[in-house]
PDB file of C-alpha atoms in Angstrom:
ATOM      1  CA  MET X   1     -21.886-140.185  14.555  1.00 61.00           C
ATOM      2  CA  SER X   2     -21.799-137.822  17.301  1.00 67.00           C
ATOM      3  CA  HIS X   3     -24.684-136.077  19.207  1.00 77.00           C
ATOM      4  CA  PHE X   4     -24.363-132.700  20.356  1.00 77.00           C
ATOM      5  CA  LEU X   5     -26.688-130.833  22.969  1.00 80.00           C
ATOM      6  CA  ASN X   6     -27.257-127.581  22.692  1.00 85.00           C
ATOM      7  CA  VAL X   7     -28.688-125.840  25.773  1.00 87.00           C
ATOM      8  CA  ILE X   8     -29.386-121.688  26.293  1.00 86.00           C
ATOM      9  CA  ILE X   9     -30.652-120.616  29.702  1.00 88.00           C
ATOM     10  CA  ALA X  10     -31.865-117.126  29.785  1.00 84.00           C
ATOM     11  CA  ALA X  11     -32.854-114.914  32.848  1.00 85.00           C
ATOM     12  CA  PHE X  12     -34.782-111.841  32.799  1.00 77.00           C
ATOM     13  CA  GLU X  13     -37.030-110.226  34.620  1.00 79.00           C
ATOM     14  CA  TRP X  14     -40.652-110.532  33.934  1.00 75.00           C
ATOM     15  CA  GLY X  15     -42.782-108.144  35.972  1.00 76.00           C
ATOM     16  CA  THR X  16     -46.354-108.397  35.517  1.00 79.00           C
ATOM     17  CA  TYR X  17     -47.395-109.457  31.983  1.00 83.00           C
ATOM     18  CA  LEU X  18     -50.132-106.731  31.527  1.00 86.00           C
ATOM     19  CA  GLY X  19     -48.577-103.789  32.995  1.00 82.00           C
ATOM     20  CA  LYS X  20     -47.341-102.901  36.493  1.00 83.00           C
ATOM     21  CA  ASP X  21     -51.011-101.851  38.038  1.00 91.00           C
ATOM     22  CA  ALA X  22     -52.999-104.564  36.054  1.00 93.00           C
ATOM     23  CA  MET X  23     -53.327-106.975  39.093  1.00 92.00           C
ATOM     24  CA  SER X  24     -54.477-104.467  41.469  1.00 92.00           C
ATOM     25  CA  LYS X  25     -56.482-102.108  39.259  1.00 94.00           C
ATOM     26  CA  GLY X  26     -57.572-104.120  36.334  1.00 95.00           C
ATOM     27  CA  ILE X  27     -56.473-103.386  32.416  1.00 97.00           C
ATOM     28  CA  ARG X  28     -58.422-101.759  29.499  1.00 97.00           C
ATOM     29  CA  MET X  29     -59.499-103.811  26.603  1.00 97.00           C
ATOM     30  CA  LYS X  30     -60.378-103.550  23.226  1.00 97.00           C
ATOM     31  CA  ILE X  31     -62.431-105.770  20.635  1.00 97.00           C
ATOM     32  CA  SER X  32     -60.220-106.068  18.335  1.00 96.00           C
ATOM     33  CA  SER X  33     -61.041-106.047  13.992  1.00 94.00           C
ATOM     34  CA  PHE X  34     -59.193-109.291  14.091  1.00 90.00           C
ATOM     35  CA  LYS X  35     -61.279-111.994  14.518  1.00 88.00           C
ATOM     36  CA  ARG X  36     -60.335-115.548  16.346  1.00 85.00           C
ATOM     37  CA  MET X  37     -59.354-117.988  13.840  1.00 77.00           C
ATOM     38  CA  SER X  38     -62.112-120.233  12.714  1.00 72.00           C
ATOM     39  CA  VAL X  39     -62.165-124.076  13.819  1.00 68.00           C
ATOM     40  CA  ASN X  40     -62.512-124.742  10.214  1.00 64.00           C
ATOM     41  CA  SER X  41     -59.382-122.812   9.308  1.00 66.00           C
ATOM     42  CA  PHE X  42     -56.584-124.804  10.845  1.00 67.00           C
ATOM     43  CA  MET X  43     -55.844-126.626  14.102  1.00 59.00           C
ATOM     44  CA  THR X  44     -57.120-124.268  16.781  1.00 59.00           C
ATOM     45  CA  LYS X  45     -56.501-126.135  19.468  1.00 60.00           C
ATOM     46  CA  SER X  46     -52.997-126.575  19.309  1.00 61.00           C
ATOM     47  CA  LYS X  47     -50.484-124.164  21.085  1.00 61.00           C
ATOM     48  CA  ILE X  48     -47.893-123.486  18.167  1.00 62.00           C
ATOM     49  CA  CYS X  49     -46.349-120.760  16.997  1.00 62.00           C
ATOM     50  CA  GLY X  50     -47.955-119.871  13.848  1.00 64.00           C
ATOM     51  CA  ASN X  51     -51.266-119.764  15.935  1.00 70.00           C
ATOM     52  CA  TYR X  52     -50.038-116.887  17.623  1.00 77.00           C
ATOM     53  CA  ILE X  53     -49.666-114.456  14.588  1.00 85.00           C
ATOM     54  CA  ASN X  54     -53.552-113.627  15.023  1.00 85.00           C
ATOM     55  CA  SER X  55     -52.993-112.633  18.635  1.00 88.00           C
ATOM     56  CA  VAL X  56     -49.783-110.386  17.711  1.00 89.00           C
ATOM     57  CA  LEU X  57     -51.892-108.549  15.259  1.00 93.00           C
ATOM     58  CA  ALA X  58     -54.566-108.059  17.700  1.00 94.00           C
ATOM     59  CA  LYS X  59     -52.493-106.733  20.698  1.00 95.00           C
ATOM     60  CA  GLY X  60     -50.446-104.447  18.293  1.00 94.00           C
ATOM     61  CA  GLU X  61     -53.863-102.898  17.130  1.00 96.00           C
ATOM     62  CA  ALA X  62     -55.199-102.713  20.828  1.00 96.00           C
ATOM     63  CA  LEU X  63     -51.754-101.223  22.076  1.00 96.00           C
ATOM     64  CA  GLU X  64     -51.676 -98.492  19.332  1.00 97.00           C
ATOM     65  CA  GLN X  65     -54.890 -97.382  20.352  1.00 97.00           C
ATOM     66  CA  GLY X  66     -53.750 -97.055  23.770  1.00 96.00           C
ATOM     67  CA  TYR X  67     -55.449-100.142  25.168  1.00 97.00           C
ATOM     68  CA  ASP X  68     -53.650-102.793  27.412  1.00 96.00           C
ATOM     69  CA  GLU X  69     -54.929-105.885  25.482  1.00 97.00           C
ATOM     70  CA  ALA X  70     -57.080-106.971  22.733  1.00 97.00           C
ATOM     71  CA  LEU X  71     -60.522-109.352  22.898  1.00 97.00           C
ATOM     72  CA  LEU X  72     -60.887-111.580  19.966  1.00 96.00           C
ATOM     73  CA  LEU X  73     -64.691-112.755  18.927  1.00 96.00           C
ATOM     74  CA  ASP X  74     -65.263-115.897  17.046  1.00 93.00           C
ATOM     75  CA  ASP X  75     -66.813-115.835  13.359  1.00 90.00           C
ATOM     76  CA  ASN X  76     -70.385-115.536  14.646  1.00 93.00           C
ATOM     77  CA  GLY X  77     -69.622-112.642  16.760  1.00 94.00           C
ATOM     78  CA  TYR X  78     -69.448-114.299  20.131  1.00 95.00           C
ATOM     79  CA  VAL X  79     -66.501-113.152  22.561  1.00 96.00           C
ATOM     80  CA  SER X  80     -63.919-115.665  22.398  1.00 94.00           C
ATOM     81  CA  GLU X  81     -60.622-115.158  24.314  1.00 95.00           C
ATOM     82  CA  GLY X  82     -57.878-112.373  24.787  1.00 95.00           C
ATOM     83  CA  THR X  83     -54.348-112.619  22.952  1.00 94.00           C
ATOM     84  CA  GLY X  84     -53.175-115.039  25.598  1.00 91.00           C
ATOM     85  CA  GLU X  85     -56.050-115.328  27.973  1.00 95.00           C
ATOM     86  CA  ASN X  86     -59.339-116.920  28.481  1.00 96.00           C
ATOM     87  CA  ILE X  87     -62.159-114.451  29.601  1.00 97.00           C
ATOM     88  CA  PHE X  88     -64.520-114.913  32.482  1.00 98.00           C
ATOM     89  CA  ILE X  89     -67.648-112.504  33.235  1.00 98.00           C
ATOM     90  CA  VAL X  90     -69.399-112.053  36.104  1.00 98.00           C
ATOM     91  CA  LYS X  91     -73.046-111.110  36.516  1.00 97.00           C
ATOM     92  CA  ASN X  92     -75.072-111.408  39.683  1.00 97.00           C
ATOM     93  CA  GLY X  93     -72.684-113.687  41.434  1.00 97.00           C
ATOM     94  CA  LYS X  94     -72.049-116.115  38.662  1.00 98.00           C
ATOM     95  CA  ILE X  95     -69.444-116.744  36.493  1.00 98.00           C
ATOM     96  CA  LYS X  96     -69.469-117.273  32.523  1.00 98.00           C
ATOM     97  CA  THR X  97     -66.978-118.065  30.239  1.00 97.00           C
ATOM     98  CA  THR X  98     -66.471-119.065  26.346  1.00 95.00           C
ATOM     99  CA  PRO X  99     -66.602-122.740  25.735  1.00 94.00           C
ATOM    100  CA  VAL X 100     -63.560-124.774  24.369  1.00 91.00           C
ATOM    101  CA  THR X 101     -65.236-124.753  21.142  1.00 85.00           C
ATOM    102  CA  SER X 102     -63.661-121.318  19.807  1.00 80.00           C
ATOM    103  CA  ILE X 103     -60.765-121.124  22.831  1.00 85.00           C
ATOM    104  CA  LEU X 104     -57.413-122.886  23.548  1.00 83.00           C
ATOM    105  CA  GLU X 105     -58.204-124.579  26.922  1.00 84.00           C
ATOM    106  CA  GLY X 106     -55.872-122.907  29.555  1.00 86.00           C
ATOM    107  CA  ILE X 107     -54.621-124.874  32.654  1.00 89.00           C
ATOM    108  CA  THR X 108     -55.236-121.473  34.392  1.00 93.00           C
ATOM    109  CA  ARG X 109     -58.740-121.585  33.359  1.00 95.00           C
ATOM    110  CA  ASP X 110     -59.234-125.216  34.716  1.00 93.00           C
ATOM    111  CA  CYS X 111     -58.137-123.765  37.893  1.00 93.00           C
ATOM    112  CA  VAL X 112     -60.627-120.907  38.055  1.00 96.00           C
ATOM    113  CA  PHE X 113     -63.275-123.853  37.676  1.00 96.00           C
ATOM    114  CA  LYS X 114     -61.826-125.190  40.700  1.00 94.00           C
ATOM    115  CA  ILE X 115     -61.632-122.341  42.939  1.00 96.00           C
ATOM    116  CA  ALA X 116     -64.985-121.378  41.714  1.00 97.00           C
ATOM    117  CA  GLY X 117     -66.719-124.650  42.788  1.00 96.00           C
ATOM    118  CA  ASP X 118     -64.634-124.918  45.875  1.00 95.00           C
ATOM    119  CA  ASN X 119     -66.212-121.425  46.831  1.00 96.00           C
ATOM    120  CA  ASN X 120     -69.592-122.376  45.711  1.00 98.00           C
ATOM    121  CA  ILE X 121     -69.808-119.978  42.876  1.00 98.00           C
ATOM    122  CA  PRO X 122     -71.539-120.815  40.147  1.00 98.00           C
ATOM    123  CA  ILE X 123     -69.667-121.034  36.877  1.00 98.00           C
ATOM    124  CA  LYS X 124     -70.801-122.159  33.304  1.00 97.00           C
ATOM    125  CA  GLU X 125     -69.631-122.352  29.781  1.00 97.00           C
ATOM    126  CA  GLN X 126     -72.059-120.602  27.445  1.00 96.00           C
ATOM    127  CA  LYS X 127     -71.490-117.960  24.410  1.00 96.00           C
ATOM    128  CA  PHE X 128     -71.952-114.675  24.843  1.00 96.00           C
ATOM    129  CA  THR X 129     -72.093-111.561  23.023  1.00 95.00           C
ATOM    130  CA  ARG X 130     -70.118-108.418  23.357  1.00 94.00           C
ATOM    131  CA  ASP X 131     -73.298-106.620  24.909  1.00 94.00           C
ATOM    132  CA  GLU X 132     -73.448-108.933  27.495  1.00 95.00           C
ATOM    133  CA  LEU X 133     -69.686-108.352  28.193  1.00 95.00           C
ATOM    134  CA  TYR X 134     -70.349-104.482  28.382  1.00 97.00           C
ATOM    135  CA  ILE X 135     -72.805-104.958  30.870  1.00 97.00           C
ATOM    136  CA  ALA X 136     -71.252-107.401  32.921  1.00 97.00           C
ATOM    137  CA  ASP X 137     -70.410-106.650  36.949  1.00 98.00           C
ATOM    138  CA  GLU X 138     -66.893-107.895  36.656  1.00 98.00           C
ATOM    139  CA  ILE X 139     -64.534-109.267  33.918  1.00 98.00           C
ATOM    140  CA  PHE X 140     -61.245-111.178  34.590  1.00 98.00           C
ATOM    141  CA  LEU X 141     -58.827-112.949  32.247  1.00 97.00           C
ATOM    142  CA  SER X 142     -56.919-116.012  33.313  1.00 96.00           C
ATOM    143  CA  GLY X 143     -53.852-117.355  31.914  1.00 93.00           C
ATOM    144  CA  THR X 144     -50.228-118.368  32.546  1.00 89.00           C
ATOM    145  CA  ALA X 145     -48.706-115.319  32.221  1.00 90.00           C
ATOM    146  CA  ALA X 146     -51.375-113.118  32.990  1.00 92.00           C
ATOM    147  CA  GLU X 147     -52.590-115.172  35.760  1.00 94.00           C
ATOM    148  CA  ILE X 148     -56.052-113.547  37.383  1.00 96.00           C
ATOM    149  CA  THR X 149     -56.161-110.100  35.666  1.00 97.00           C
ATOM    150  CA  PRO X 150     -59.230-107.895  36.361  1.00 97.00           C
ATOM    151  CA  VAL X 151     -60.771-106.025  33.241  1.00 98.00           C
ATOM    152  CA  ARG X 152     -61.988-102.329  34.480  1.00 97.00           C
ATOM    153  CA  GLU X 153     -62.575-101.401  30.704  1.00 97.00           C
ATOM    154  CA  VAL X 154     -63.940-102.677  27.560  1.00 97.00           C
ATOM    155  CA  ASP X 155     -63.799-100.406  24.474  1.00 97.00           C
ATOM    156  CA  ASN X 156     -64.142 -97.246  26.574  1.00 96.00           C
ATOM    157  CA  ARG X 157     -67.291 -98.782  29.159  1.00 96.00           C
ATOM    158  CA  LYS X 158     -66.650 -98.819  32.707  1.00 97.00           C
ATOM    159  CA  ILE X 159     -67.022-101.999  33.761  1.00 97.00           C
ATOM    160  CA  GLY X 160     -68.924-102.515  37.111  1.00 93.00           C
ATOM    161  CA  SER X 161     -67.406-100.045  39.480  1.00 91.00           C
ATOM    162  CA  LYS X 162     -64.401 -99.738  37.490  1.00 89.00           C
ATOM    163  CA  LYS X 163     -62.349-101.507  40.103  1.00 92.00           C
ATOM    164  CA  PRO X 164     -61.781-105.654  40.832  1.00 95.00           C
ATOM    165  CA  GLY X 165     -65.126-106.808  41.944  1.00 96.00           C
ATOM    166  CA  LYS X 166     -65.388-109.434  44.999  1.00 97.00           C
ATOM    167  CA  ILE X 167     -65.525-112.499  42.946  1.00 98.00           C
ATOM    168  CA  THR X 168     -62.517-111.442  40.834  1.00 98.00           C
ATOM    169  CA  LYS X 169     -60.666-110.640  43.964  1.00 97.00           C
ATOM    170  CA  LEU X 170     -61.667-114.084  45.785  1.00 97.00           C
ATOM    171  CA  ILE X 171     -60.519-115.971  42.671  1.00 97.00           C
ATOM    172  CA  GLN X 172     -57.182-113.839  42.334  1.00 96.00           C
ATOM    173  CA  LYS X 173     -56.278-114.424  45.754  1.00 96.00           C
ATOM    174  CA  GLU X 174     -57.175-118.225  46.042  1.00 95.00           C
ATOM    175  CA  TYR X 175     -55.343-118.660  42.630  1.00 94.00           C
ATOM    176  CA  SER X 176     -52.240-117.100  44.089  1.00 93.00           C
ATOM    177  CA  LYS X 177     -52.069-119.033  47.239  1.00 93.00           C
ATOM    178  CA  MET X 178     -52.930-122.281  44.949  1.00 91.00           C
ATOM    179  CA  VAL X 179     -49.396-121.539  42.947  1.00 89.00           C
ATOM    180  CA  LEU X 180     -47.471-120.423  45.740  1.00 89.00           C
ATOM    181  CA  GLY X 181     -48.277-123.641  47.571  1.00 88.00           C
ATOM    182  CA  GLN X 182     -49.874-121.770  50.179  1.00 91.00           C
ATOM    183  CA  ASN X 183     -53.143-123.549  50.264  1.00 87.00           C
ATOM    184  CA  PRO X 184     -52.406-127.882  51.298  1.00 87.00           C
ATOM    185  CA  LYS X 185     -55.730-128.498  49.512  1.00 86.00           C
ATOM    186  CA  TYR X 186     -54.377-127.772  46.096  1.00 84.00           C
ATOM    187  CA  GLN X 187     -50.758-129.215  46.661  1.00 82.00           C
ATOM    188  CA  ASP X 188     -51.867-132.443  44.363  1.00 80.00           C
ATOM    189  CA  TRP X 189     -51.966-129.695  41.489  1.00 74.00           C
ATOM    190  CA  LEU X 190     -48.450-128.524  41.910  1.00 73.00           C
ATOM    191  CA  GLU X 191     -46.846-131.991  42.398  1.00 68.00           C
ATOM    192  CA  SER X 192     -48.469-133.270  39.410  1.00 58.00           C
ATOM    193  CA  CYS X 193     -46.768-130.619  37.290  1.00 51.00           C
ATOM    194  CA  LEU X 194     -43.426-131.639  38.539  1.00 42.00           C
TER     195      LEU X 194
END
């Protein structure tokens, strides 16, 4: 019996995941009419293709309405995550993010925790509602493709000064240095992924 190995290598220009100006100006988000899949509906912690159908529907809805990205709520109406990103809010110099109970725990999310801790920025996991989101000083997303993307608007509501805030920019800058190997402090993170 012979075995064959088929390999396909595709190369294409990726660009910025959430748009050309997303990293510098921030994006516009819309709370989706689609909910984040419930922990009792199926295996929500697995990164499998079927789980992304929910995100595809939410993203399509947001794009059709002129937004850059969708935001999903959980079964109880608390903020969950974007279609492919974890979400963080900043209020009074402190960062808050959704606990891993209703999200897919991301590697980039872990980087945010590390960077915040190393810069003495308080960060905690706690459920929060859409009204807390609306009055945040800053909002940013984290994800492999999105990296650290600022959010300037949610549901047509301006967030903070409608520009990336001080903490968002710091996290974004340190994350960029981390993944480019420009900060020796995080070198072991890069080597452990090889």
